[in-house]
Amino acid sequence: MANEEFKFLGQTMENISIKYGISLIIFGAAISWISLSESVTSWIPAVLGFPIFLFGWLSRVNPTKKKLFMHFAVLFGLFTFLGGLDFVRGIWSDLGPFYNFYAGVSKLFMLISGAIFCFLCIKSFRFARLNSTE
C-alpha cells in the first residue's frame, strides 16, 4: 500500500497542481484581456498560478523532491485562497462585492478554487502520512 498515492478524480496531486496553475494563468490573462484592464492587479491569479504550475511540474520531473515541491505548491495555493478572501470584505461594502465586476469575479474564483486546492493538498498530505512506511 506504500506505493499508492492520493488521487482525486483519477489525477495525482502533481497533475492537479499543474492543471490548477495553468487554469489560474489562463484565467488571469482572460480577465485582463476581457476587462481591458491596465492594472497589474488583474494578473494576480496568473502570478500565483505560475509557481503552483512550476512546483507541480518539478514534483513530476524530480520525484525525490516531490514532498518539498508540493509543500511549496500548497503555500501558493494558500496565498491564492487568502487573496480571494478580499471578496468577503466587499460583501459588507455599500457598493457590494461586484462593484468592480471583473475584480469581484477574480477574487471569488481565487477564494473558491484556492480553498478546494488547499483542501485536496491537505488530504493528500494526510494520506501520505497515514500510508508512509517510515
PDB file of C-alpha atoms in Angstrom:
ATOM      1  CA  MET A   1       0.000   0.000   0.000  1.00  0.00           C
ATOM      2  CA  ALA A   2       3.024   2.309   0.413  1.00  0.00           C
ATOM      3  CA  ASN A   3       3.302   2.680  -3.384  1.00  0.00           C
ATOM      4  CA  GLU A   4      -0.191   4.090  -3.687  1.00  0.00           C
ATOM      5  CA  GLU A   5      -0.695   7.804  -3.756  1.00  0.00           C
ATOM      6  CA  PHE A   6      -3.638  10.114  -3.220  1.00  0.00           C
ATOM      7  CA  LYS A   7      -5.752  10.699  -6.285  1.00  0.00           C
ATOM      8  CA  PHE A   8      -8.770  12.887  -6.909  1.00  0.00           C
ATOM      9  CA  LEU A   9     -10.900  12.024  -9.931  1.00  0.00           C
ATOM     10  CA  GLY A  10      -8.045   9.795 -11.097  1.00  0.00           C
ATOM     11  CA  GLN A  11      -5.496  12.628 -11.012  1.00  0.00           C
ATOM     12  CA  THR A  12      -2.386  12.781  -8.840  1.00  0.00           C
ATOM     13  CA  MET A  13      -1.714  15.965  -6.897  1.00  0.00           C
ATOM     14  CA  GLU A  14       1.170  16.826  -9.227  1.00  0.00           C
ATOM     15  CA  ASN A  15      -1.206  16.733 -12.186  1.00  0.00           C
ATOM     16  CA  ILE A  16      -3.842  18.690 -10.265  1.00  0.00           C
ATOM     17  CA  SER A  17      -1.222  21.310  -9.367  1.00  0.00           C
ATOM     18  CA  ILE A  18      -0.101  21.622 -12.975  1.00  0.00           C
ATOM     19  CA  LYS A  19      -3.661  21.930 -14.279  1.00  0.00           C
ATOM     20  CA  TYR A  20      -4.717  24.309 -11.500  1.00  0.00           C
ATOM     21  CA  GLY A  21      -1.692  26.516 -12.111  1.00  0.00           C
ATOM     22  CA  ILE A  22      -2.432  26.638 -15.834  1.00  0.00           C
ATOM     23  CA  SER A  23      -6.089  27.454 -15.145  1.00  0.00           C
ATOM     24  CA  LEU A  24      -5.064  30.380 -12.900  1.00  0.00           C
ATOM     25  CA  ILE A  25      -2.678  31.655 -15.583  1.00  0.00           C
ATOM     26  CA  ILE A  26      -5.339  31.425 -18.291  1.00  0.00           C
ATOM     27  CA  PHE A  27      -7.966  32.961 -16.005  1.00  0.00           C
ATOM     28  CA  GLY A  28      -5.713  35.912 -15.114  1.00  0.00           C
ATOM     29  CA  ALA A  29      -4.863  36.517 -18.759  1.00  0.00           C
ATOM     30  CA  ALA A  30      -8.509  36.203 -19.830  1.00  0.00           C
ATOM     31  CA  ILE A  31      -9.797  38.579 -17.145  1.00  0.00           C
ATOM     32  CA  SER A  32      -7.096  41.111 -18.025  1.00  0.00           C
ATOM     33  CA  TRP A  33      -7.907  40.861 -21.725  1.00  0.00           C
ATOM     34  CA  ILE A  34     -11.711  40.835 -21.399  1.00  0.00           C
ATOM     35  CA  SER A  35     -11.804  43.736 -18.946  1.00  0.00           C
ATOM     36  CA  LEU A  36      -9.205  45.700 -20.933  1.00  0.00           C
ATOM     37  CA  SER A  37      -7.505  46.261 -17.606  1.00  0.00           C
ATOM     38  CA  GLU A  38      -4.317  48.263 -17.489  1.00  0.00           C
ATOM     39  CA  SER A  39      -3.824  47.379 -13.826  1.00  0.00           C
ATOM     40  CA  VAL A  40      -1.161  44.887 -12.804  1.00  0.00           C
ATOM     41  CA  THR A  41      -3.511  43.534 -10.131  1.00  0.00           C
ATOM     42  CA  SER A  42      -5.681  41.848 -12.761  1.00  0.00           C
ATOM     43  CA  TRP A  43      -2.733  39.482 -13.294  1.00  0.00           C
ATOM     44  CA  ILE A  44      -2.652  38.314  -9.649  1.00  0.00           C
ATOM     45  CA  PRO A  45      -4.279  34.911 -10.427  1.00  0.00           C
ATOM     46  CA  ALA A  46      -1.654  34.290 -13.118  1.00  0.00           C
ATOM     47  CA  VAL A  47       1.188  35.395 -10.854  1.00  0.00           C
ATOM     48  CA  LEU A  48       0.020  32.946  -8.179  1.00  0.00           C
ATOM     49  CA  GLY A  49      -0.739  30.226 -10.703  1.00  0.00           C
ATOM     50  CA  PHE A  50       2.722  30.126 -12.225  1.00  0.00           C
ATOM     51  CA  PRO A  51       4.514  28.873  -9.074  1.00  0.00           C
ATOM     52  CA  ILE A  52       1.763  26.300  -8.488  1.00  0.00           C
ATOM     53  CA  PHE A  53       2.262  25.051 -12.044  1.00  0.00           C
ATOM     54  CA  LEU A  54       6.058  25.160 -11.680  1.00  0.00           C
ATOM     55  CA  PHE A  55       6.180  23.247  -8.393  1.00  0.00           C
ATOM     56  CA  GLY A  56       3.682  20.668  -9.698  1.00  0.00           C
ATOM     57  CA  TRP A  57       5.842  20.161 -12.765  1.00  0.00           C
ATOM     58  CA  LEU A  58       9.035  19.972 -10.683  1.00  0.00           C
ATOM     59  CA  SER A  59       7.349  17.345  -8.492  1.00  0.00           C
ATOM     60  CA  ARG A  60       6.687  15.279 -11.560  1.00  0.00           C
ATOM     61  CA  VAL A  61      10.176  15.516 -13.066  1.00  0.00           C
ATOM     62  CA  ASN A  62      12.040  15.155  -9.747  1.00  0.00           C
ATOM     63  CA  PRO A  63      10.084  12.651  -7.614  1.00  0.00           C
ATOM     64  CA  THR A  64      12.793  12.540  -4.930  1.00  0.00           C
ATOM     65  CA  LYS A  65      11.952  16.158  -4.011  1.00  0.00           C
ATOM     66  CA  LYS A  66       8.206  15.772  -4.522  1.00  0.00           C
ATOM     67  CA  LYS A  67       7.408  16.375  -0.850  1.00  0.00           C
ATOM     68  CA  LEU A  68       9.299  19.678  -0.811  1.00  0.00           C
ATOM     69  CA  PHE A  69       7.873  20.939  -4.101  1.00  0.00           C
ATOM     70  CA  MET A  70       4.307  20.044  -3.189  1.00  0.00           C
ATOM     71  CA  HIS A  71       4.625  21.912   0.104  1.00  0.00           C
ATOM     72  CA  PHE A  72       5.650  24.990  -1.875  1.00  0.00           C
ATOM     73  CA  ALA A  73       2.704  24.445  -4.242  1.00  0.00           C
ATOM     74  CA  VAL A  74       0.216  24.360  -1.361  1.00  0.00           C
ATOM     75  CA  LEU A  75       1.812  27.501   0.091  1.00  0.00           C
ATOM     76  CA  PHE A  76       0.978  29.371  -3.117  1.00  0.00           C
ATOM     77  CA  GLY A  77      -2.469  27.758  -3.058  1.00  0.00           C
ATOM     78  CA  LEU A  78      -2.909  29.225   0.414  1.00  0.00           C
ATOM     79  CA  PHE A  79      -1.818  32.643  -0.895  1.00  0.00           C
ATOM     80  CA  THR A  80      -4.437  32.260  -3.628  1.00  0.00           C
ATOM     81  CA  PHE A  81      -7.134  31.485  -1.074  1.00  0.00           C
ATOM     82  CA  LEU A  82      -6.069  34.369   1.171  1.00  0.00           C
ATOM     83  CA  GLY A  83      -6.042  36.763  -1.796  1.00  0.00           C
ATOM     84  CA  GLY A  84      -9.559  35.678  -2.639  1.00  0.00           C
ATOM     85  CA  LEU A  85     -10.717  36.421   0.900  1.00  0.00           C
ATOM     86  CA  ASP A  86     -10.807  40.087  -0.102  1.00  0.00           C
ATOM     87  CA  PHE A  87     -14.109  39.174  -1.760  1.00  0.00           C
ATOM     88  CA  VAL A  88     -15.656  38.861   1.718  1.00  0.00           C
ATOM     89  CA  ARG A  89     -14.723  42.473   2.518  1.00  0.00           C
ATOM     90  CA  GLY A  90     -16.811  43.564  -0.468  1.00  0.00           C
ATOM     91  CA  ILE A  91     -19.903  41.837   0.918  1.00  0.00           C
ATOM     92  CA  TRP A  92     -20.133  44.434   3.702  1.00  0.00           C
ATOM     93  CA  SER A  93     -19.293  47.314   1.392  1.00  0.00           C
ATOM     94  CA  ASP A  94     -22.087  49.687   0.395  1.00  0.00           C
ATOM     95  CA  LEU A  95     -21.209  49.039  -3.242  1.00  0.00           C
ATOM     96  CA  GLY A  96     -21.188  45.232  -2.902  1.00  0.00           C
ATOM     97  CA  PRO A  97     -18.594  42.630  -3.837  1.00  0.00           C
ATOM     98  CA  PHE A  98     -19.143  43.117  -7.577  1.00  0.00           C
ATOM     99  CA  TYR A  99     -18.853  46.927  -7.771  1.00  0.00           C
ATOM    100  CA  ASN A 100     -15.874  46.169  -9.986  1.00  0.00           C
ATOM    101  CA  PHE A 101     -17.335  43.101 -11.679  1.00  0.00           C
ATOM    102  CA  TYR A 102     -14.149  41.565 -13.042  1.00  0.00           C
ATOM    103  CA  ALA A 103     -12.213  42.092  -9.818  1.00  0.00           C
ATOM    104  CA  GLY A 104     -15.084  40.533  -7.853  1.00  0.00           C
ATOM    105  CA  VAL A 105     -15.221  37.518 -10.155  1.00  0.00           C
ATOM    106  CA  SER A 106     -11.455  37.123  -9.922  1.00  0.00           C
ATOM    107  CA  LYS A 107     -11.486  37.271  -6.111  1.00  0.00           C
ATOM    108  CA  LEU A 108     -14.377  34.808  -5.897  1.00  0.00           C
ATOM    109  CA  PHE A 109     -12.617  32.402  -8.271  1.00  0.00           C
ATOM    110  CA  MET A 110      -9.416  32.619  -6.229  1.00  0.00           C
ATOM    111  CA  LEU A 111     -11.307  32.142  -2.958  1.00  0.00           C
ATOM    112  CA  ILE A 112     -13.210  29.032  -4.032  1.00  0.00           C
ATOM    113  CA  SER A 113     -10.519  27.385  -6.148  1.00  0.00           C
ATOM    114  CA  GLY A 114      -7.780  28.144  -3.604  1.00  0.00           C
ATOM    115  CA  ALA A 115      -9.861  26.588  -0.819  1.00  0.00           C
ATOM    116  CA  ILE A 116     -10.512  23.451  -2.877  1.00  0.00           C
ATOM    117  CA  PHE A 117      -6.844  23.152  -3.886  1.00  0.00           C
ATOM    118  CA  CYS A 118      -5.640  23.549  -0.277  1.00  0.00           C
ATOM    119  CA  PHE A 119      -8.233  21.030   0.911  1.00  0.00           C
ATOM    120  CA  LEU A 120      -7.036  18.471  -1.657  1.00  0.00           C
ATOM    121  CA  CYS A 121      -3.391  19.100  -0.753  1.00  0.00           C
ATOM    122  CA  ILE A 122      -4.122  18.580   2.938  1.00  0.00           C
ATOM    123  CA  LYS A 123      -5.984  15.359   2.163  1.00  0.00           C
ATOM    124  CA  SER A 124      -3.006  14.246   0.077  1.00  0.00           C
ATOM    125  CA  PHE A 125      -0.521  15.055   2.845  1.00  0.00           C
ATOM    126  CA  ARG A 126      -2.637  13.172   5.385  1.00  0.00           C
ATOM    127  CA  PHE A 127      -2.936  10.205   3.012  1.00  0.00           C
ATOM    128  CA  ALA A 128       0.847  10.149   2.580  1.00  0.00           C
ATOM    129  CA  ARG A 129       1.421  10.363   6.330  1.00  0.00           C
ATOM    130  CA  LEU A 130      -1.027   7.555   7.097  1.00  0.00           C
ATOM    131  CA  ASN A 131       0.450   5.313   4.392  1.00  0.00           C
ATOM    132  CA  SER A 132       4.140   6.021   4.935  1.00  0.00           C
ATOM    133  CA  THR A 133       6.415   3.133   5.814  1.00  0.00           C
ATOM    134  CA  GLU A 134       8.938   5.305   7.663  1.00  0.00           C
TER     135      GLU A 134
END
